[in-house]
Amino acid sequence: ASVSGLECDACMYLANGLNQTILHNPKVLTFVTDDIEKVCSILPDSVQALCMNAAEQTAPLLLNHLGDFIATQGCADLGVCH
């Protein structure tokens, strides 16, 4: 295998690991959701509930999409895989 092939394989391995172990981890999801909810808590009362619901519903989707993107496109975007 060529060096660039090995670099691509290593990048893909790391990207998939990041995706599975971090971005799909329930503890990370809770951490991100809690941080978004902290921001919600400083907003006016009239929008706090909407913000909290959005945080709980969109945080999992954002992390899943981010993880899937990193696993499929990240190495190509870094120029490691062609």
JSON list of N, CA and C in Angstrom, two decimals:
[
{"chain": "A", "resi": 1, "resn": "ALA", "atom": "N", "xyz": [0.84, -1.19, 0.00]},
{"chain": "A", "resi": 1, "resn": "ALA", "atom": "CA", "xyz": [0.00, 0.00, 0.00]},
{"chain": "A", "resi": 1, "resn": "ALA", "atom": "C", "xyz": [0.88, 1.24, 0.00]},
{"chain": "A", "resi": 2, "resn": "SER", "atom": "N", "xyz": [0.39, 2.27, -0.63]},
{"chain": "A", "resi": 2, "resn": "SER", "atom": "CA", "xyz": [1.15, 3.52, -0.69]},
{"chain": "A", "resi": 2, "resn": "SER", "atom": "C", "xyz": [1.02, 4.27, 0.64]},
{"chain": "A", "resi": 3, "resn": "VAL", "atom": "N", "xyz": [1.92, 5.22, 0.82]},
{"chain": "A", "resi": 3, "resn": "VAL", "atom": "CA", "xyz": [1.87, 6.03, 2.05]},
{"chain": "A", "resi": 3, "resn": "VAL", "atom": "C", "xyz": [0.55, 6.78, 2.12]},
{"chain": "A", "resi": 4, "resn": "SER", "atom": "N", "xyz": [0.12, 7.36, 1.00]},
{"chain": "A", "resi": 4, "resn": "SER", "atom": "CA", "xyz": [-1.14, 8.11, 1.02]},
{"chain": "A", "resi": 4, "resn": "SER", "atom": "C", "xyz": [-2.32, 7.19, 1.32]},
{"chain": "A", "resi": 5, "resn": "GLY", "atom": "N", "xyz": [-2.26, 5.94, 0.84]},
{"chain": "A", "resi": 5, "resn": "GLY", "atom": "CA", "xyz": [-3.30, 4.98, 1.15]},
{"chain": "A", "resi": 5, "resn": "GLY", "atom": "C", "xyz": [-3.34, 4.65, 2.63]},
{"chain": "A", "resi": 6, "resn": "LEU", "atom": "N", "xyz": [-2.16, 4.52, 3.23]},
{"chain": "A", "resi": 6, "resn": "LEU", "atom": "CA", "xyz": [-2.09, 4.25, 4.67]},
{"chain": "A", "resi": 6, "resn": "LEU", "atom": "C", "xyz": [-2.59, 5.44, 5.47]},
{"chain": "A", "resi": 7, "resn": "GLU", "atom": "N", "xyz": [-2.23, 6.65, 5.04]},
{"chain": "A", "resi": 7, "resn": "GLU", "atom": "CA", "xyz": [-2.69, 7.85, 5.72]},
{"chain": "A", "resi": 7, "resn": "GLU", "atom": "C", "xyz": [-4.21, 7.95, 5.65]},
{"chain": "A", "resi": 8, "resn": "CYS", "atom": "N", "xyz": [-4.76, 7.64, 4.49]},
{"chain": "A", "resi": 8, "resn": "CYS", "atom": "CA", "xyz": [-6.21, 7.69, 4.32]},
{"chain": "A", "resi": 8, "resn": "CYS", "atom": "C", "xyz": [-6.87, 6.65, 5.22]},
{"chain": "A", "resi": 9, "resn": "ASP", "atom": "N", "xyz": [-6.34, 5.44, 5.22]},
{"chain": "A", "resi": 9, "resn": "ASP", "atom": "CA", "xyz": [-6.91, 4.38, 6.07]},
{"chain": "A", "resi": 9, "resn": "ASP", "atom": "C", "xyz": [-6.85, 4.77, 7.54]},
{"chain": "A", "resi": 10, "resn": "ALA", "atom": "N", "xyz": [-5.72, 5.34, 7.96]},
{"chain": "A", "resi": 10, "resn": "ALA", "atom": "CA", "xyz": [-5.58, 5.76, 9.36]},
{"chain": "A", "resi": 10, "resn": "ALA", "atom": "C", "xyz": [-6.56, 6.88, 9.69]},
{"chain": "A", "resi": 11, "resn": "CYS", "atom": "N", "xyz": [-6.71, 7.82, 8.78]},
{"chain": "A", "resi": 11, "resn": "CYS", "atom": "CA", "xyz": [-7.65, 8.92, 9.00]},
{"chain": "A", "resi": 11, "resn": "CYS", "atom": "C", "xyz": [-9.07, 8.39, 9.10]},
{"chain": "A", "resi": 12, "resn": "MET", "atom": "N", "xyz": [-9.45, 7.50, 8.20]},
{"chain": "A", "resi": 12, "resn": "MET", "atom": "CA", "xyz": [-10.81, 6.94, 8.22]},
{"chain": "A", "resi": 12, "resn": "MET", "atom": "C", "xyz": [-11.05, 6.17, 9.53]},
{"chain": "A", "resi": 13, "resn": "TYR", "atom": "N", "xyz": [-10.04, 5.43, 9.98]},
{"chain": "A", "resi": 13, "resn": "TYR", "atom": "CA", "xyz": [-10.15, 4.68, 11.23]},
{"chain": "A", "resi": 13, "resn": "TYR", "atom": "C", "xyz": [-10.39, 5.64, 12.41]},
{"chain": "A", "resi": 14, "resn": "LEU", "atom": "N", "xyz": [-9.60, 6.70, 12.45]},
{"chain": "A", "resi": 14, "resn": "LEU", "atom": "CA", "xyz": [-9.75, 7.68, 13.53]},
{"chain": "A", "resi": 14, "resn": "LEU", "atom": "C", "xyz": [-11.10, 8.41, 13.44]},
{"chain": "A", "resi": 15, "resn": "ALA", "atom": "N", "xyz": [-11.51, 8.76, 12.23]},
{"chain": "A", "resi": 15, "resn": "ALA", "atom": "CA", "xyz": [-12.78, 9.46, 12.05]},
{"chain": "A", "resi": 15, "resn": "ALA", "atom": "C", "xyz": [-13.95, 8.58, 12.49]},
{"chain": "A", "resi": 16, "resn": "ASN", "atom": "N", "xyz": [-13.91, 7.30, 12.12]},
{"chain": "A", "resi": 16, "resn": "ASN", "atom": "CA", "xyz": [-14.97, 6.39, 12.54]},
{"chain": "A", "resi": 16, "resn": "ASN", "atom": "C", "xyz": [-14.96, 6.21, 14.05]},
{"chain": "A", "resi": 17, "resn": "GLY", "atom": "N", "xyz": [-13.77, 6.13, 14.64]},
{"chain": "A", "resi": 17, "resn": "GLY", "atom": "CA", "xyz": [-13.67, 6.01, 16.09]},
{"chain": "A", "resi": 17, "resn": "GLY", "atom": "C", "xyz": [-14.22, 7.22, 16.79]},
{"chain": "A", "resi": 18, "resn": "LEU", "atom": "N", "xyz": [-13.88, 8.40, 16.29]},
{"chain": "A", "resi": 18, "resn": "LEU", "atom": "CA", "xyz": [-14.42, 9.65, 16.84]},
{"chain": "A", "resi": 18, "resn": "LEU", "atom": "C", "xyz": [-15.93, 9.65, 16.76]},
{"chain": "A", "resi": 19, "resn": "ASN", "atom": "N", "xyz": [-16.44, 9.26, 15.61]},
{"chain": "A", "resi": 19, "resn": "ASN", "atom": "CA", "xyz": [-17.88, 9.23, 15.39]},
{"chain": "A", "resi": 19, "resn": "ASN", "atom": "C", "xyz": [-18.56, 8.29, 16.38]},
{"chain": "A", "resi": 20, "resn": "GLN", "atom": "N", "xyz": [-18.06, 7.08, 16.51]},
{"chain": "A", "resi": 20, "resn": "GLN", "atom": "CA", "xyz": [-18.72, 6.07, 17.34]},
{"chain": "A", "resi": 20, "resn": "GLN", "atom": "C", "xyz": [-18.51, 6.30, 18.84]},
{"chain": "A", "resi": 21, "resn": "THR", "atom": "N", "xyz": [-17.30, 6.65, 19.25]},
{"chain": "A", "resi": 21, "resn": "THR", "atom": "CA", "xyz": [-17.01, 6.70, 20.68]},
{"chain": "A", "resi": 21, "resn": "THR", "atom": "C", "xyz": [-17.32, 8.05, 21.32]},
{"chain": "A", "resi": 22, "resn": "ILE", "atom": "N", "xyz": [-17.30, 9.11, 20.53]},
{"chain": "A", "resi": 22, "resn": "ILE", "atom": "CA", "xyz": [-17.53, 10.43, 21.12]},
{"chain": "A", "resi": 22, "resn": "ILE", "atom": "C", "xyz": [-18.87, 11.02, 20.70]},
{"chain": "A", "resi": 23, "resn": "LEU", "atom": "N", "xyz": [-19.08, 11.14, 19.40]},
{"chain": "A", "resi": 23, "resn": "LEU", "atom": "CA", "xyz": [-20.26, 11.86, 18.94]},
{"chain": "A", "resi": 23, "resn": "LEU", "atom": "C", "xyz": [-21.56, 11.08, 19.11]},
{"chain": "A", "resi": 24, "resn": "HIS", "atom": "N", "xyz": [-21.49, 9.77, 19.25]},
{"chain": "A", "resi": 24, "resn": "HIS", "atom": "CA", "xyz": [-22.69, 8.97, 19.52]},
{"chain": "A", "resi": 24, "resn": "HIS", "atom": "C", "xyz": [-22.74, 8.50, 20.97]},
{"chain": "A", "resi": 25, "resn": "ASN", "atom": "N", "xyz": [-21.95, 9.14, 21.82]},
{"chain": "A", "resi": 25, "resn": "ASN", "atom": "CA", "xyz": [-21.89, 8.77, 23.24]},
{"chain": "A", "resi": 25, "resn": "ASN", "atom": "C", "xyz": [-22.97, 9.54, 24.01]},
{"chain": "A", "resi": 26, "resn": "PRO", "atom": "N", "xyz": [-23.82, 8.81, 24.76]},
{"chain": "A", "resi": 26, "resn": "PRO", "atom": "CA", "xyz": [-24.89, 9.48, 25.52]},
{"chain": "A", "resi": 26, "resn": "PRO", "atom": "C", "xyz": [-24.37, 10.54, 26.50]},
{"chain": "A", "resi": 27, "resn": "LYS", "atom": "N", "xyz": [-23.18, 10.33, 27.08]},
{"chain": "A", "resi": 27, "resn": "LYS", "atom": "CA", "xyz": [-22.62, 11.31, 28.01]},
{"chain": "A", "resi": 27, "resn": "LYS", "atom": "C", "xyz": [-22.28, 12.61, 27.29]},
{"chain": "A", "resi": 28, "resn": "VAL", "atom": "N", "xyz": [-21.75, 12.50, 26.09]},
{"chain": "A", "resi": 28, "resn": "VAL", "atom": "CA", "xyz": [-21.44, 13.70, 25.30]},
{"chain": "A", "resi": 28, "resn": "VAL", "atom": "C", "xyz": [-22.73, 14.42, 24.93]},
{"chain": "A", "resi": 29, "resn": "LEU", "atom": "N", "xyz": [-23.73, 13.66, 24.54]},
{"chain": "A", "resi": 29, "resn": "LEU", "atom": "CA", "xyz": [-25.03, 14.24, 24.20]},
{"chain": "A", "resi": 29, "resn": "LEU", "atom": "C", "xyz": [-25.60, 15.01, 25.39]},
{"chain": "A", "resi": 30, "resn": "THR", "atom": "N", "xyz": [-25.53, 14.43, 26.57]},
{"chain": "A", "resi": 30, "resn": "THR", "atom": "CA", "xyz": [-26.03, 15.09, 27.78]},
{"chain": "A", "resi": 30, "resn": "THR", "atom": "C", "xyz": [-25.23, 16.37, 28.05]},
{"chain": "A", "resi": 31, "resn": "PHE", "atom": "N", "xyz": [-23.92, 16.30, 27.90]},
{"chain": "A", "resi": 31, "resn": "PHE", "atom": "CA", "xyz": [-23.05, 17.46, 28.12]},
{"chain": "A", "resi": 31, "resn": "PHE", "atom": "C", "xyz": [-23.42, 18.60, 27.17]},
{"chain": "A", "resi": 32, "resn": "VAL", "atom": "N", "xyz": [-23.57, 18.27, 25.88]},
{"chain": "A", "resi": 32, "resn": "VAL", "atom": "CA", "xyz": [-23.89, 19.30, 24.89]},
{"chain": "A", "resi": 32, "resn": "VAL", "atom": "C", "xyz": [-25.28, 19.87, 25.15]},
{"chain": "A", "resi": 33, "resn": "THR", "atom": "N", "xyz": [-26.24, 19.00, 25.42]},
{"chain": "A", "resi": 33, "resn": "THR", "atom": "CA", "xyz": [-27.60, 19.45, 25.70]},
{"chain": "A", "resi": 33, "resn": "THR", "atom": "C", "xyz": [-27.64, 20.36, 26.93]},
{"chain": "A", "resi": 34, "resn": "ASP", "atom": "N", "xyz": [-26.93, 19.96, 27.97]},
{"chain": "A", "resi": 34, "resn": "ASP", "atom": "CA", "xyz": [-26.89, 20.77, 29.20]},
{"chain": "A", "resi": 34, "resn": "ASP", "atom": "C", "xyz": [-26.30, 22.15, 28.93]},
{"chain": "A", "resi": 35, "resn": "ASP", "atom": "N", "xyz": [-25.24, 22.20, 28.11]},
{"chain": "A", "resi": 35, "resn": "ASP", "atom": "CA", "xyz": [-24.63, 23.50, 27.79]},
{"chain": "A", "resi": 35, "resn": "ASP", "atom": "C", "xyz": [-25.58, 24.38, 26.99]},
{"chain": "A", "resi": 36, "resn": "ILE", "atom": "N", "xyz": [-26.30, 23.78, 26.04]},
{"chain": "A", "resi": 36, "resn": "ILE", "atom": "CA", "xyz": [-27.27, 24.56, 25.26]},
{"chain": "A", "resi": 36, "resn": "ILE", "atom": "C", "xyz": [-28.38, 25.07, 26.19]},
{"chain": "A", "resi": 37, "resn": "GLU", "atom": "N", "xyz": [-28.81, 24.23, 27.11]},
{"chain": "A", "resi": 37, "resn": "GLU", "atom": "CA", "xyz": [-29.87, 24.63, 28.05]},
{"chain": "A", "resi": 37, "resn": "GLU", "atom": "C", "xyz": [-29.40, 25.75, 28.98]},
{"chain": "A", "resi": 38, "resn": "LYS", "atom": "N", "xyz": [-28.10, 25.79, 29.29]},
{"chain": "A", "resi": 38, "resn": "LYS", "atom": "CA", "xyz": [-27.57, 26.90, 30.10]},
{"chain": "A", "resi": 38, "resn": "LYS", "atom": "C", "xyz": [-27.73, 28.21, 29.35]},
{"chain": "A", "resi": 39, "resn": "VAL", "atom": "N", "xyz": [-27.48, 28.16, 28.04]},
{"chain": "A", "resi": 39, "resn": "VAL", "atom": "CA", "xyz": [-27.67, 29.35, 27.22]},
{"chain": "A", "resi": 39, "resn": "VAL", "atom": "C", "xyz": [-29.16, 29.71, 27.20]},
{"chain": "A", "resi": 40, "resn": "CYS", "atom": "N", "xyz": [-30.01, 28.71, 27.07]},
{"chain": "A", "resi": 40, "resn": "CYS", "atom": "CA", "xyz": [-31.46, 28.96, 27.06]},
{"chain": "A", "resi": 40, "resn": "CYS", "atom": "C", "xyz": [-31.91, 29.66, 28.34]},
{"chain": "A", "resi": 41, "resn": "SER", "atom": "N", "xyz": [-31.30, 29.29, 29.46]},
{"chain": "A", "resi": 41, "resn": "SER", "atom": "CA", "xyz": [-31.74, 29.81, 30.75]},
{"chain": "A", "resi": 41, "resn": "SER", "atom": "C", "xyz": [-31.51, 31.31, 30.89]},
{"chain": "A", "resi": 42, "resn": "ILE", "atom": "N", "xyz": [-30.62, 31.90, 30.09]},
{"chain": "A", "resi": 42, "resn": "ILE", "atom": "CA", "xyz": [-30.39, 33.34, 30.19]},
{"chain": "A", "resi": 42, "resn": "ILE", "atom": "C", "xyz": [-31.25, 34.13, 29.20]},
{"chain": "A", "resi": 43, "resn": "LEU", "atom": "N", "xyz": [-32.00, 33.42, 28.37]},
{"chain": "A", "resi": 43, "resn": "LEU", "atom": "CA", "xyz": [-32.90, 34.08, 27.43]},
{"chain": "A", "resi": 43, "resn": "LEU", "atom": "C", "xyz": [-34.17, 34.55, 28.14]},
{"chain": "A", "resi": 44, "resn": "PRO", "atom": "N", "xyz": [-34.91, 35.43, 27.52]},
{"chain": "A", "resi": 44, "resn": "PRO", "atom": "CA", "xyz": [-36.18, 35.87, 28.13]},
{"chain": "A", "resi": 44, "resn": "PRO", "atom": "C", "xyz": [-37.11, 34.67, 28.38]},
{"chain": "A", "resi": 45, "resn": "ASP", "atom": "N", "xyz": [-37.92, 34.78, 29.42]},
{"chain": "A", "resi": 45, "resn": "ASP", "atom": "CA", "xyz": [-38.84, 33.70, 29.79]},
{"chain": "A", "resi": 45, "resn": "ASP", "atom": "C", "xyz": [-39.72, 33.26, 28.63]},
{"chain": "A", "resi": 46, "resn": "SER", "atom": "N", "xyz": [-40.08, 34.20, 27.78]},
{"chain": "A", "resi": 46, "resn": "SER", "atom": "CA", "xyz": [-41.01, 33.91, 26.70]},
{"chain": "A", "resi": 46, "resn": "SER", "atom": "C", "xyz": [-40.46, 32.91, 25.69]},
{"chain": "A", "resi": 47, "resn": "VAL", "atom": "N", "xyz": [-39.14, 32.75, 25.63]},
{"chain": "A", "resi": 47, "resn": "VAL", "atom": "CA", "xyz": [-38.55, 31.82, 24.65]},
{"chain": "A", "resi": 47, "resn": "VAL", "atom": "C", "xyz": [-37.77, 30.68, 25.29]},
{"chain": "A", "resi": 48, "resn": "GLN", "atom": "N", "xyz": [-37.70, 30.66, 26.61]},
{"chain": "A", "resi": 48, "resn": "GLN", "atom": "CA", "xyz": [-36.91, 29.62, 27.28]},
{"chain": "A", "resi": 48, "resn": "GLN", "atom": "C", "xyz": [-37.41, 28.21, 26.98]},
{"chain": "A", "resi": 49, "resn": "ALA", "atom": "N", "xyz": [-38.72, 28.00, 27.06]},
{"chain": "A", "resi": 49, "resn": "ALA", "atom": "CA", "xyz": [-39.26, 26.65, 26.84]},
{"chain": "A", "resi": 49, "resn": "ALA", "atom": "C", "xyz": [-39.00, 26.20, 25.41]},
{"chain": "A", "resi": 50, "resn": "LEU", "atom": "N", "xyz": [-39.18, 27.10, 24.47]},
{"chain": "A", "resi": 50, "resn": "LEU", "atom": "CA", "xyz": [-38.92, 26.78, 23.07]},
{"chain": "A", "resi": 50, "resn": "LEU", "atom": "C", "xyz": [-37.45, 26.42, 22.87]},
{"chain": "A", "resi": 51, "resn": "CYS", "atom": "N", "xyz": [-36.58, 27.17, 23.48]},
{"chain": "A", "resi": 51, "resn": "CYS", "atom": "CA", "xyz": [-35.14, 26.93, 23.39]},
{"chain": "A", "resi": 51, "resn": "CYS", "atom": "C", "xyz": [-34.77, 25.57, 24.00]},
{"chain": "A", "resi": 52, "resn": "MET", "atom": "N", "xyz": [-35.33, 25.28, 25.18]},
{"chain": "A", "resi": 52, "resn": "MET", "atom": "CA", "xyz": [-35.06, 24.00, 25.84]},
{"chain": "A", "resi": 52, "resn": "MET", "atom": "C", "xyz": [-35.51, 22.82, 24.98]},
{"chain": "A", "resi": 53, "resn": "ASN", "atom": "N", "xyz": [-36.72, 22.92, 24.43]},
{"chain": "A", "resi": 53, "resn": "ASN", "atom": "CA", "xyz": [-37.22, 21.85, 23.56]},
{"chain": "A", "resi": 53, "resn": "ASN", "atom": "C", "xyz": [-36.32, 21.68, 22.34]},
{"chain": "A", "resi": 54, "resn": "ALA", "atom": "N", "xyz": [-35.91, 22.79, 21.76]},
{"chain": "A", "resi": 54, "resn": "ALA", "atom": "CA", "xyz": [-35.03, 22.73, 20.60]},
{"chain": "A", "resi": 54, "resn": "ALA", "atom": "C", "xyz": [-33.70, 22.08, 20.96]},
{"chain": "A", "resi": 55, "resn": "ALA", "atom": "N", "xyz": [-33.17, 22.41, 22.12]},
{"chain": "A", "resi": 55, "resn": "ALA", "atom": "CA", "xyz": [-31.90, 21.82, 22.56]},
{"chain": "A", "resi": 55, "resn": "ALA", "atom": "C", "xyz": [-32.03, 20.31, 22.69]},
{"chain": "A", "resi": 56, "resn": "GLU", "atom": "N", "xyz": [-33.11, 19.85, 23.32]},
{"chain": "A", "resi": 56, "resn": "GLU", "atom": "CA", "xyz": [-33.29, 18.42, 23.54]},
{"chain": "A", "resi": 56, "resn": "GLU", "atom": "C", "xyz": [-33.56, 17.66, 22.24]},
{"chain": "A", "resi": 57, "resn": "GLN", "atom": "N", "xyz": [-34.22, 18.31, 21.29]},
{"chain": "A", "resi": 57, "resn": "GLN", "atom": "CA", "xyz": [-34.55, 17.63, 20.04]},
{"chain": "A", "resi": 57, "resn": "GLN", "atom": "C", "xyz": [-33.45, 17.72, 19.00]},
{"chain": "A", "resi": 58, "resn": "THR", "atom": "N", "xyz": [-32.74, 18.84, 18.95]},
{"chain": "A", "resi": 58, "resn": "THR", "atom": "CA", "xyz": [-31.77, 19.01, 17.88]},
{"chain": "A", "resi": 58, "resn": "THR", "atom": "C", "xyz": [-30.35, 18.59, 18.24]},
{"chain": "A", "resi": 59, "resn": "ALA", "atom": "N", "xyz": [-29.99, 18.59, 19.51]},
{"chain": "A", "resi": 59, "resn": "ALA", "atom": "CA", "xyz": [-28.63, 18.20, 19.88]},
{"chain": "A", "resi": 59, "resn": "ALA", "atom": "C", "xyz": [-28.29, 16.79, 19.39]},
{"chain": "A", "resi": 60, "resn": "PRO", "atom": "N", "xyz": [-29.17, 15.79, 19.59]},
{"chain": "A", "resi": 60, "resn": "PRO", "atom": "CA", "xyz": [-28.83, 14.45, 19.08]},
{"chain": "A", "resi": 60, "resn": "PRO", "atom": "C", "xyz": [-28.67, 14.42, 17.55]},
{"chain": "A", "resi": 61, "resn": "LEU", "atom": "N", "xyz": [-29.54, 15.14, 16.87]},
{"chain": "A", "resi": 61, "resn": "LEU", "atom": "CA", "xyz": [-29.46, 15.17, 15.41]},
{"chain": "A", "resi": 61, "resn": "LEU", "atom": "C", "xyz": [-28.17, 15.84, 14.94]},
{"chain": "A", "resi": 62, "resn": "LEU", "atom": "N", "xyz": [-27.83, 16.95, 15.57]},
{"chain": "A", "resi": 62, "resn": "LEU", "atom": "CA", "xyz": [-26.60, 17.66, 15.19]},
{"chain": "A", "resi": 62, "resn": "LEU", "atom": "C", "xyz": [-25.37, 16.79, 15.40]},
{"chain": "A", "resi": 63, "resn": "LEU", "atom": "N", "xyz": [-25.30, 16.13, 16.56]},
{"chain": "A", "resi": 63, "resn": "LEU", "atom": "CA", "xyz": [-24.14, 15.28, 16.83]},
{"chain": "A", "resi": 63, "resn": "LEU", "atom": "C", "xyz": [-24.08, 14.10, 15.87]},
{"chain": "A", "resi": 64, "resn": "ASN", "atom": "N", "xyz": [-25.23, 13.50, 15.58]},
{"chain": "A", "resi": 64, "resn": "ASN", "atom": "CA", "xyz": [-25.25, 12.37, 14.64]},
{"chain": "A", "resi": 64, "resn": "ASN", "atom": "C", "xyz": [-24.82, 12.81, 13.25]},
{"chain": "A", "resi": 65, "resn": "HIS", "atom": "N", "xyz": [-25.35, 13.94, 12.79]},
{"chain": "A", "resi": 65, "resn": "HIS", "atom": "CA", "xyz": [-24.98, 14.43, 11.46]},
{"chain": "A", "resi": 65, "resn": "HIS", "atom": "C", "xyz": [-23.51, 14.83, 11.41]},
{"chain": "A", "resi": 66, "resn": "LEU", "atom": "N", "xyz": [-23.04, 15.48, 12.45]},
{"chain": "A", "resi": 66, "resn": "LEU", "atom": "CA", "xyz": [-21.63, 15.87, 12.51]},
{"chain": "A", "resi": 66, "resn": "LEU", "atom": "C", "xyz": [-20.74, 14.63, 12.47]},
{"chain": "A", "resi": 67, "resn": "GLY", "atom": "N", "xyz": [-21.10, 13.63, 13.27]},
{"chain": "A", "resi": 67, "resn": "GLY", "atom": "CA", "xyz": [-20.33, 12.39, 13.30]},
{"chain": "A", "resi": 67, "resn": "GLY", "atom": "C", "xyz": [-20.33, 11.68, 11.96]},
{"chain": "A", "resi": 68, "resn": "ASP", "atom": "N", "xyz": [-21.49, 11.60, 11.33]},
{"chain": "A", "resi": 68, "resn": "ASP", "atom": "CA", "xyz": [-21.58, 10.95, 10.03]},
{"chain": "A", "resi": 68, "resn": "ASP", "atom": "C", "xyz": [-20.78, 11.71, 8.98]},
{"chain": "A", "resi": 69, "resn": "PHE", "atom": "N", "xyz": [-20.82, 13.04, 9.03]},
{"chain": "A", "resi": 69, "resn": "PHE", "atom": "CA", "xyz": [-20.07, 13.86, 8.09]},
{"chain": "A", "resi": 69, "resn": "PHE", "atom": "C", "xyz": [-18.57, 13.64, 8.27]},
{"chain": "A", "resi": 70, "resn": "ILE", "atom": "N", "xyz": [-18.11, 13.67, 9.52]},
{"chain": "A", "resi": 70, "resn": "ILE", "atom": "CA", "xyz": [-16.68, 13.47, 9.79]},
{"chain": "A", "resi": 70, "resn": "ILE", "atom": "C", "xyz": [-16.24, 12.09, 9.29]},
{"chain": "A", "resi": 71, "resn": "ALA", "atom": "N", "xyz": [-17.07, 11.08, 9.56]},
{"chain": "A", "resi": 71, "resn": "ALA", "atom": "CA", "xyz": [-16.71, 9.71, 9.17]},
{"chain": "A", "resi": 71, "resn": "ALA", "atom": "C", "xyz": [-16.69, 9.54, 7.66]},
{"chain": "A", "resi": 72, "resn": "THR", "atom": "N", "xyz": [-17.53, 10.26, 6.93]},
{"chain": "A", "resi": 72, "resn": "THR", "atom": "CA", "xyz": [-17.61, 10.05, 5.49]},
{"chain": "A", "resi": 72, "resn": "THR", "atom": "C", "xyz": [-16.84, 11.09, 4.68]},
{"chain": "A", "resi": 73, "resn": "GLN", "atom": "N", "xyz": [-16.77, 12.34, 5.15]},
{"chain": "A", "resi": 73, "resn": "GLN", "atom": "CA", "xyz": [-16.18, 13.41, 4.35]},
{"chain": "A", "resi": 73, "resn": "GLN", "atom": "C", "xyz": [-14.93, 14.03, 4.97]},
{"chain": "A", "resi": 74, "resn": "GLY", "atom": "N", "xyz": [-14.75, 13.84, 6.27]},
{"chain": "A", "resi": 74, "resn": "GLY", "atom": "CA", "xyz": [-13.69, 14.55, 6.98]},
{"chain": "A", "resi": 74, "resn": "GLY", "atom": "C", "xyz": [-12.30, 14.35, 6.39]},
{"chain": "A", "resi": 75, "resn": "CYS", "atom": "N", "xyz": [-11.95, 13.12, 6.10]},
{"chain": "A", "resi": 75, "resn": "CYS", "atom": "CA", "xyz": [-10.60, 12.84, 5.60]},
{"chain": "A", "resi": 75, "resn": "CYS", "atom": "C", "xyz": [-10.41, 13.39, 4.19]},
{"chain": "A", "resi": 76, "resn": "ALA", "atom": "N", "xyz": [-11.44, 13.34, 3.38]},
{"chain": "A", "resi": 76, "resn": "ALA", "atom": "CA", "xyz": [-11.35, 13.91, 2.05]},
{"chain": "A", "resi": 76, "resn": "ALA", "atom": "C", "xyz": [-11.22, 15.43, 2.14]},
{"chain": "A", "resi": 77, "resn": "ASP", "atom": "N", "xyz": [-11.99, 16.04, 3.04]},
{"chain": "A", "resi": 77, "resn": "ASP", "atom": "CA", "xyz": [-11.93, 17.50, 3.19]},
{"chain": "A", "resi": 77, "resn": "ASP", "atom": "C", "xyz": [-10.56, 17.96, 3.71]},
{"chain": "A", "resi": 78, "resn": "LEU", "atom": "N", "xyz": [-9.91, 17.09, 4.48]},
{"chain": "A", "resi": 78, "resn": "LEU", "atom": "CA", "xyz": [-8.56, 17.41, 4.97]},
{"chain": "A", "resi": 78, "resn": "LEU", "atom": "C", "xyz": [-7.50, 17.17, 3.91]},
{"chain": "A", "resi": 79, "resn": "GLY", "atom": "N", "xyz": [-7.89, 16.56, 2.80]},
{"chain": "A", "resi": 79, "resn": "GLY", "atom": "CA", "xyz": [-6.96, 16.27, 1.72]},
{"chain": "A", "resi": 79, "resn": "GLY", "atom": "C", "xyz": [-6.14, 15.02, 1.93]},
{"chain": "A", "resi": 80, "resn": "VAL", "atom": "N", "xyz": [-6.53, 14.21, 2.93]},
{"chain": "A", "resi": 80, "resn": "VAL", "atom": "CA", "xyz": [-5.79, 12.98, 3.21]},
{"chain": "A", "resi": 80, "resn": "VAL", "atom": "C", "xyz": [-6.26, 11.87, 2.28]},
{"chain": "A", "resi": 81, "resn": "CYS", "atom": "N", "xyz": [-7.54, 11.83, 2.00]},
{"chain": "A", "resi": 81, "resn": "CYS", "atom": "CA", "xyz": [-8.12, 10.84, 1.09]},
{"chain": "A", "resi": 81, "resn": "CYS", "atom": "C", "xyz": [-8.62, 11.55, -0.16]},
{"chain": "A", "resi": 82, "resn": "HIS", "atom": "N", "xyz": [-8.45, 10.89, -1.28]},
{"chain": "A", "resi": 82, "resn": "HIS", "atom": "CA", "xyz": [-8.87, 11.51, -2.55]},
{"chain": "A", "resi": 82, "resn": "HIS", "atom": "C", "xyz": [-9.98, 10.74, -3.20]}
]
